[in-house]
Structures are given as C-alpha cells and as structure tokens.
Amino acid sequence: MGKFNDTVNELLGTVLPTPGTAEILISLASALLLCAVIWLTYRFSNTPASYEPKFAATLVSLALITTILMDLIQSNLALSLGMLGSLSIVRFRTNIRDPRDIGFIFWSMAIGLSASTGHYLIGLSGSLILSVCLLAYRKSSAALEDMLLVIRGSNTDISSIHSIVKDDCVKSMVKAKNILSDSYELVYQVQIPMEESDQMIRGLFDLTGVDSVNLLASQKIS
C-alpha cells in the first residue's frame, strides 16, 4: 500500500516541460484557423432564421478557451485533476434548440484539444470531415420551417380557404378556429416556400370577405 501511495504521489508531482512561447502562439493560431472551419460550417448549415450569431461567437471562444486551459494545465497532472474537478461543478442551464448544436460544442472543444496538444492533422482532417457531413445533411434535408398563417375576415366560405391553404402549402394544419356571428379567425401551422407564399396570399384575397392575411415566421429566442 505504501508503494502505491508513493507511486501516486510521484505521478501527481510530475511536472512536464511547460510549452514555450512559440508553441503557445502556434496552438492559438491553429485553433483560430480551425475555428474558421467550424464557423463557416455553422453559418451555412443553418438557414438565416435559425442562424445564431451569438452561438457562433461562443463556438469560437470555446475553442480558444479550451486551447488556453490545455496550455496551462498539461504541464502538471495534479493541476489537471484539480481543474477537472472544478469544472465538474459548473452547471449550464441554457436550452439547446437544435440537437446539432451539442455536436458543434463538442467539435469546438475537440479543436482546442487538438491545437493545444499539437495534433494538427487530427484536428484538420476531423474538422473537414465533420464540415462536409453537416453541409451535406443540410443540403439533403432542405426542410422548410413551420410558420403561422392567420386569416381574418367575414362572410367567407371557410372550406374555400381550407382548399387554397392545402393546395399551396407543402404542409398545413389547423391550429385554431374562432368563428363569430359576423367574423372569423383561422390560424394554420404551415410549411411553404417564401417565394410561393405571395401566390397563396393573392388567392386568399380573391375570396370575398377576407380582410387580412398574416404569415408569421418562427421567432428566435436570444
């Protein structure tokens, strides 16, 4: 048992050579270059409505922070374990809207690890492969975002409205129907390309009794 304790104490007290100034600058520069890859991938794998500039900036800063931390602690095993323990008590309660964002977070951390440990080929090749996969998935899915269509008016054949919405939209579903004695309000959840929405709106206004048509895009939460 005493020998085991001596071995552990020896390992904890092991101090590896501290990275030099040139090595630290190279690691930070490498992290910045790889950050350009992850930023471009995040930018073009999201639509303008789903792209979050703050999250993109966080990905870049996370990679640099990881690089700095690794440059600081990799020379001492005891310091590394202490840092790991301190980070384990941190709790993040920010909701992740897109499951892919979790992958981007781990990717950003991997960039920092590869840059700080000098495994530039692993970081670059892995980043390029991930970039191609995510961009290809975005192109192949090309999913339309859900939007809200609100139609208000009076004295209109509601079945005609249903028919126009169903024919012009890729997907439509009635979310609310408020019918009064002299007016009505219909709320749909629809998927429709923006370039085709004008044709649908003109068709709705051609119906007698349609007063207003509102097409609302999903709003981002900052």
mmCIF file of C-alpha atoms in Angstrom:
data_model
loop_
_atom_site.group_PDB
_atom_site.id
_atom_site.type_symbol
_atom_site.label_atom_id
_atom_site.label_comp_id
_atom_site.label_asym_id
_atom_site.label_seq_id
_atom_site.Cartn_x
_atom_site.Cartn_y
_atom_site.Cartn_z
ATOM 1 C CA MET A 1 0.000 0.000 0.000
ATOM 2 C CA GLY A 2 2.858 2.344 0.815
ATOM 3 C CA LYS A 3 4.422 1.688 -2.575
ATOM 4 C CA PHE A 4 1.130 2.509 -4.281
ATOM 5 C CA ASN A 5 0.881 5.804 -2.386
ATOM 6 C CA ASP A 6 4.443 6.675 -3.337
ATOM 7 C CA THR A 7 3.664 5.977 -6.994
ATOM 8 C CA VAL A 8 0.545 8.141 -6.916
ATOM 9 C CA ASN A 9 2.388 10.976 -5.206
ATOM 10 C CA GLU A 10 5.162 10.719 -7.765
ATOM 11 C CA LEU A 11 2.656 10.910 -10.643
ATOM 12 C CA LEU A 12 0.820 13.843 -9.117
ATOM 13 C CA GLY A 13 4.054 15.664 -8.607
ATOM 14 C CA THR A 14 5.258 15.049 -12.138
ATOM 15 C CA VAL A 15 5.831 18.308 -13.953
ATOM 16 C CA LEU A 16 6.222 18.105 -17.705
ATOM 17 C CA PRO A 17 8.064 20.762 -19.721
ATOM 18 C CA THR A 18 5.995 23.934 -19.934
ATOM 19 C CA PRO A 19 5.056 24.864 -23.528
ATOM 20 C CA GLY A 20 7.235 27.637 -24.877
ATOM 21 C CA THR A 21 6.010 30.946 -26.238
ATOM 22 C CA ALA A 22 6.310 29.774 -29.838
ATOM 23 C CA GLU A 23 4.343 26.584 -29.121
ATOM 24 C CA ILE A 24 1.583 28.514 -27.382
ATOM 25 C CA LEU A 25 1.278 31.016 -30.243
ATOM 26 C CA ILE A 26 1.217 28.197 -32.804
ATOM 27 C CA SER A 27 -1.516 26.383 -30.885
ATOM 28 C CA LEU A 28 -3.649 29.539 -30.677
ATOM 29 C CA ALA A 29 -3.124 30.279 -34.364
ATOM 30 C CA SER A 30 -4.075 26.703 -35.261
ATOM 31 C CA ALA A 31 -7.190 26.949 -33.122
ATOM 32 C CA LEU A 32 -8.184 30.154 -34.922
ATOM 33 C CA LEU A 33 -7.777 28.530 -38.330
ATOM 34 C CA LEU A 34 -9.874 25.550 -37.298
ATOM 35 C CA CYS A 35 -12.419 27.938 -35.779
ATOM 36 C CA ALA A 36 -12.891 29.418 -39.247
ATOM 37 C CA VAL A 37 -13.933 25.962 -40.462
ATOM 38 C CA ILE A 38 -16.451 25.416 -37.674
ATOM 39 C CA TRP A 39 -17.845 28.950 -38.023
ATOM 40 C CA LEU A 40 -18.359 28.632 -41.779
ATOM 41 C CA THR A 41 -19.950 25.215 -41.309
ATOM 42 C CA TYR A 42 -22.339 26.514 -38.662
ATOM 43 C CA ARG A 43 -23.196 29.544 -40.796
ATOM 44 C CA PHE A 44 -24.038 27.622 -43.964
ATOM 45 C CA SER A 45 -25.636 24.604 -42.302
ATOM 46 C CA ASN A 46 -28.339 26.857 -40.852
ATOM 47 C CA THR A 47 -30.980 28.975 -42.502
ATOM 48 C CA PRO A 48 -30.944 32.757 -41.945
ATOM 49 C CA ALA A 49 -33.826 32.302 -39.499
ATOM 50 C CA SER A 50 -32.081 29.632 -37.404
ATOM 51 C CA TYR A 51 -28.550 31.075 -37.503
ATOM 52 C CA GLU A 52 -27.467 32.442 -34.103
ATOM 53 C CA PRO A 53 -24.518 34.894 -34.279
ATOM 54 C CA LYS A 54 -24.042 34.739 -30.505
ATOM 55 C CA PHE A 55 -23.786 30.955 -30.562
ATOM 56 C CA ALA A 56 -21.282 31.126 -33.442
ATOM 57 C CA ALA A 57 -19.137 33.538 -31.412
ATOM 58 C CA THR A 58 -19.429 31.179 -28.435
ATOM 59 C CA LEU A 59 -18.089 28.287 -30.509
ATOM 60 C CA VAL A 60 -15.008 30.296 -31.463
ATOM 61 C CA SER A 61 -14.400 31.481 -27.909
ATOM 62 C CA LEU A 62 -14.915 27.959 -26.516
ATOM 63 C CA ALA A 63 -12.221 26.553 -28.807
ATOM 64 C CA LEU A 64 -9.772 29.280 -27.763
ATOM 65 C CA ILE A 65 -10.602 28.854 -24.072
ATOM 66 C CA THR A 66 -10.030 25.106 -24.331
ATOM 67 C CA THR A 67 -6.680 25.729 -26.009
ATOM 68 C CA ILE A 68 -5.610 28.186 -23.304
ATOM 69 C CA LEU A 69 -6.676 25.857 -20.488
ATOM 70 C CA MET A 70 -4.837 22.913 -22.008
ATOM 71 C CA ASP A 71 -1.694 25.003 -22.468
ATOM 72 C CA LEU A 72 -1.918 25.919 -18.791
ATOM 73 C CA ILE A 73 -2.595 22.535 -17.221
ATOM 74 C CA GLN A 74 -0.927 19.973 -19.463
ATOM 75 C CA SER A 75 2.436 20.503 -17.764
ATOM 76 C CA ASN A 76 1.170 19.321 -14.364
ATOM 77 C CA LEU A 77 -1.001 16.267 -13.682
ATOM 78 C CA ALA A 78 -2.150 17.462 -10.261
ATOM 79 C CA LEU A 79 -3.246 20.801 -11.717
ATOM 80 C CA SER A 80 -5.082 18.948 -14.480
ATOM 81 C CA LEU A 81 -7.063 16.869 -11.984
ATOM 82 C CA GLY A 82 -7.852 19.936 -9.910
ATOM 83 C CA MET A 83 -9.113 21.790 -12.962
ATOM 84 C CA LEU A 84 -11.238 18.793 -13.969
ATOM 85 C CA GLY A 85 -12.803 18.704 -10.521
ATOM 86 C CA SER A 86 -13.561 22.424 -10.530
ATOM 87 C CA LEU A 87 -15.172 22.266 -13.964
ATOM 88 C CA SER A 88 -17.365 19.335 -12.918
ATOM 89 C CA ILE A 89 -19.341 21.561 -10.540
ATOM 90 C CA VAL A 90 -20.313 24.006 -13.283
ATOM 91 C CA ARG A 91 -23.941 23.766 -14.342
ATOM 92 C CA PHE A 92 -25.258 25.109 -17.646
ATOM 93 C CA ARG A 93 -28.994 25.636 -17.916
ATOM 94 C CA THR A 94 -29.218 27.140 -21.404
ATOM 95 C CA ASN A 95 -31.732 25.250 -23.529
ATOM 96 C CA ILE A 96 -30.430 23.690 -26.744
ATOM 97 C CA ARG A 97 -32.954 24.379 -29.518
ATOM 98 C CA ASP A 98 -31.219 22.323 -32.204
ATOM 99 C CA PRO A 99 -29.680 18.924 -31.291
ATOM 100 C CA ARG A 100 -26.881 19.639 -33.760
ATOM 101 C CA ASP A 101 -25.691 22.464 -31.501
ATOM 102 C CA ILE A 102 -24.450 19.877 -28.993
ATOM 103 C CA GLY A 103 -22.260 18.416 -31.714
ATOM 104 C CA PHE A 104 -20.873 21.854 -32.539
ATOM 105 C CA ILE A 105 -19.989 22.392 -28.873
ATOM 106 C CA PHE A 106 -18.026 19.129 -28.664
ATOM 107 C CA TRP A 107 -16.434 19.890 -32.020
ATOM 108 C CA SER A 108 -15.264 23.253 -30.693
ATOM 109 C CA MET A 109 -13.737 21.582 -27.625
ATOM 110 C CA ALA A 110 -12.026 18.993 -29.830
ATOM 111 C CA ILE A 111 -10.462 21.823 -31.830
ATOM 112 C CA GLY A 112 -8.982 23.276 -28.663
ATOM 113 C CA LEU A 113 -7.654 19.896 -27.552
ATOM 114 C CA SER A 114 -6.060 19.072 -30.897
ATOM 115 C CA ALA A 115 -4.482 22.521 -31.238
ATOM 116 C CA SER A 116 -3.047 22.564 -27.720
ATOM 117 C CA THR A 117 -1.620 19.040 -27.926
ATOM 118 C CA GLY A 118 -0.061 19.536 -31.348
ATOM 119 C CA HIS A 119 -2.271 17.035 -33.180
ATOM 120 C CA TYR A 120 -2.956 19.417 -36.041
ATOM 121 C CA LEU A 121 -3.604 16.707 -38.644
ATOM 122 C CA ILE A 122 -6.298 15.094 -36.481
ATOM 123 C CA GLY A 123 -7.951 18.455 -35.857
ATOM 124 C CA LEU A 124 -7.867 19.497 -39.513
ATOM 125 C CA SER A 125 -8.963 16.179 -41.027
ATOM 126 C CA GLY A 126 -11.697 15.717 -38.424
ATOM 127 C CA SER A 127 -12.972 19.250 -38.940
ATOM 128 C CA LEU A 128 -13.111 18.837 -42.719
ATOM 129 C CA ILE A 129 -14.981 15.538 -42.453
ATOM 130 C CA LEU A 130 -17.499 16.978 -39.987
ATOM 131 C CA SER A 131 -17.940 20.055 -42.150
ATOM 132 C CA VAL A 132 -18.711 18.010 -45.257
ATOM 133 C CA CYS A 133 -21.178 15.790 -43.371
ATOM 134 C CA LEU A 134 -23.086 18.668 -41.794
ATOM 135 C CA LEU A 135 -23.264 20.685 -45.006
ATOM 136 C CA ALA A 136 -24.384 17.633 -46.987
ATOM 137 C CA TYR A 137 -27.096 16.915 -44.408
ATOM 138 C CA ARG A 138 -28.329 20.495 -44.585
ATOM 139 C CA LYS A 139 -28.486 20.357 -48.391
ATOM 140 C CA SER A 140 -30.228 16.973 -48.483
ATOM 141 C CA SER A 141 -32.822 17.825 -45.842
ATOM 142 C CA ALA A 142 -33.666 21.349 -47.033
ATOM 143 C CA ALA A 143 -36.558 21.279 -44.579
ATOM 144 C CA LEU A 144 -38.976 24.176 -44.549
ATOM 145 C CA GLU A 145 -39.593 25.859 -41.241
ATOM 146 C CA ASP A 146 -43.017 25.931 -39.636
ATOM 147 C CA MET A 147 -44.847 29.236 -39.964
ATOM 148 C CA LEU A 148 -48.141 30.579 -38.658
ATOM 149 C CA LEU A 149 -50.794 31.688 -41.114
ATOM 150 C CA VAL A 150 -53.522 33.880 -39.626
ATOM 151 C CA ILE A 151 -56.570 34.714 -41.757
ATOM 152 C CA ARG A 152 -59.275 37.127 -40.610
ATOM 153 C CA GLY A 153 -62.449 38.226 -42.336
ATOM 154 C CA SER A 154 -66.222 37.843 -42.542
ATOM 155 C CA ASN A 155 -68.819 36.115 -44.711
ATOM 156 C CA THR A 156 -66.431 33.779 -46.495
ATOM 157 C CA ASP A 157 -66.720 30.139 -47.420
ATOM 158 C CA ILE A 158 -64.224 28.660 -44.960
ATOM 159 C CA SER A 159 -63.964 25.462 -46.995
ATOM 160 C CA SER A 160 -62.571 27.523 -49.891
ATOM 161 C CA ILE A 161 -59.882 28.904 -47.576
ATOM 162 C CA HIS A 162 -59.019 25.381 -46.454
ATOM 163 C CA SER A 163 -58.729 24.289 -50.073
ATOM 164 C CA ILE A 164 -56.341 27.120 -51.051
ATOM 165 C CA VAL A 165 -54.129 26.621 -47.999
ATOM 166 C CA LYS A 166 -53.971 22.850 -48.529
ATOM 167 C CA ASP A 167 -53.162 23.137 -52.249
ATOM 168 C CA ASP A 168 -50.487 25.857 -51.972
ATOM 169 C CA CYS A 169 -48.687 24.715 -48.825
ATOM 170 C CA VAL A 170 -46.338 21.767 -48.549
ATOM 171 C CA LYS A 171 -47.842 21.039 -45.144
ATOM 172 C CA SER A 172 -50.755 22.635 -43.315
ATOM 173 C CA MET A 173 -52.634 22.027 -40.085
ATOM 174 C CA VAL A 174 -55.406 23.992 -38.405
ATOM 175 C CA LYS A 175 -54.226 25.250 -35.012
ATOM 176 C CA ALA A 176 -57.212 27.444 -34.063
ATOM 177 C CA LYS A 177 -60.605 28.336 -35.473
ATOM 178 C CA ASN A 178 -62.540 31.256 -33.967
ATOM 179 C CA ILE A 179 -65.951 31.788 -35.564
ATOM 180 C CA LEU A 180 -68.167 34.710 -34.508
ATOM 181 C CA SER A 181 -71.547 35.795 -35.843
ATOM 182 C CA ASP A 182 -70.024 38.446 -38.124
ATOM 183 C CA SER A 183 -66.334 37.483 -38.352
ATOM 184 C CA TYR A 184 -63.851 34.639 -38.132
ATOM 185 C CA GLU A 185 -60.176 33.990 -37.426
ATOM 186 C CA LEU A 186 -58.315 30.943 -38.716
ATOM 187 C CA VAL A 187 -54.817 30.001 -37.554
ATOM 188 C CA TYR A 188 -52.791 27.448 -39.506
ATOM 189 C CA GLN A 189 -49.363 25.953 -38.983
ATOM 190 C CA VAL A 190 -47.935 25.739 -42.484
ATOM 191 C CA GLN A 191 -44.773 24.999 -44.421
ATOM 192 C CA ILE A 192 -44.446 26.951 -47.643
ATOM 193 C CA PRO A 193 -41.504 28.397 -49.609
ATOM 194 C CA MET A 194 -41.426 32.164 -49.227
ATOM 195 C CA GLU A 195 -41.338 32.668 -52.996
ATOM 196 C CA GLU A 196 -44.645 30.804 -53.308
ATOM 197 C CA SER A 197 -46.391 32.481 -50.384
ATOM 198 C CA ASP A 198 -47.357 35.573 -52.427
ATOM 199 C CA GLN A 199 -49.398 33.448 -54.817
ATOM 200 C CA MET A 200 -51.290 31.882 -51.918
ATOM 201 C CA ILE A 201 -51.968 35.268 -50.328
ATOM 202 C CA ARG A 202 -53.317 36.658 -53.628
ATOM 203 C CA GLY A 203 -55.581 33.630 -53.946
ATOM 204 C CA LEU A 204 -56.943 34.190 -50.434
ATOM 205 C CA PHE A 205 -57.661 37.860 -51.075
ATOM 206 C CA ASP A 206 -59.529 36.920 -54.251
ATOM 207 C CA LEU A 207 -62.112 35.333 -51.976
ATOM 208 C CA THR A 208 -64.823 37.772 -50.958
ATOM 209 C CA GLY A 209 -64.764 38.609 -47.250
ATOM 210 C CA VAL A 210 -61.066 38.040 -46.444
ATOM 211 C CA ASP A 211 -59.886 41.149 -44.587
ATOM 212 C CA SER A 212 -56.312 40.267 -43.572
ATOM 213 C CA VAL A 213 -53.721 37.540 -44.088
ATOM 214 C CA ASN A 214 -50.666 37.329 -41.810
ATOM 215 C CA LEU A 215 -47.799 34.911 -42.386
ATOM 216 C CA LEU A 216 -45.547 34.770 -39.320
ATOM 217 C CA ALA A 217 -42.115 33.186 -39.319
ATOM 218 C CA SER A 218 -40.875 31.345 -36.243
ATOM 219 C CA GLN A 219 -39.135 33.794 -33.929
ATOM 220 C CA LYS A 220 -35.699 33.120 -32.433
ATOM 221 C CA ILE A 221 -35.152 33.433 -28.715
ATOM 222 C CA SER A 222 -31.925 35.262 -27.878
#
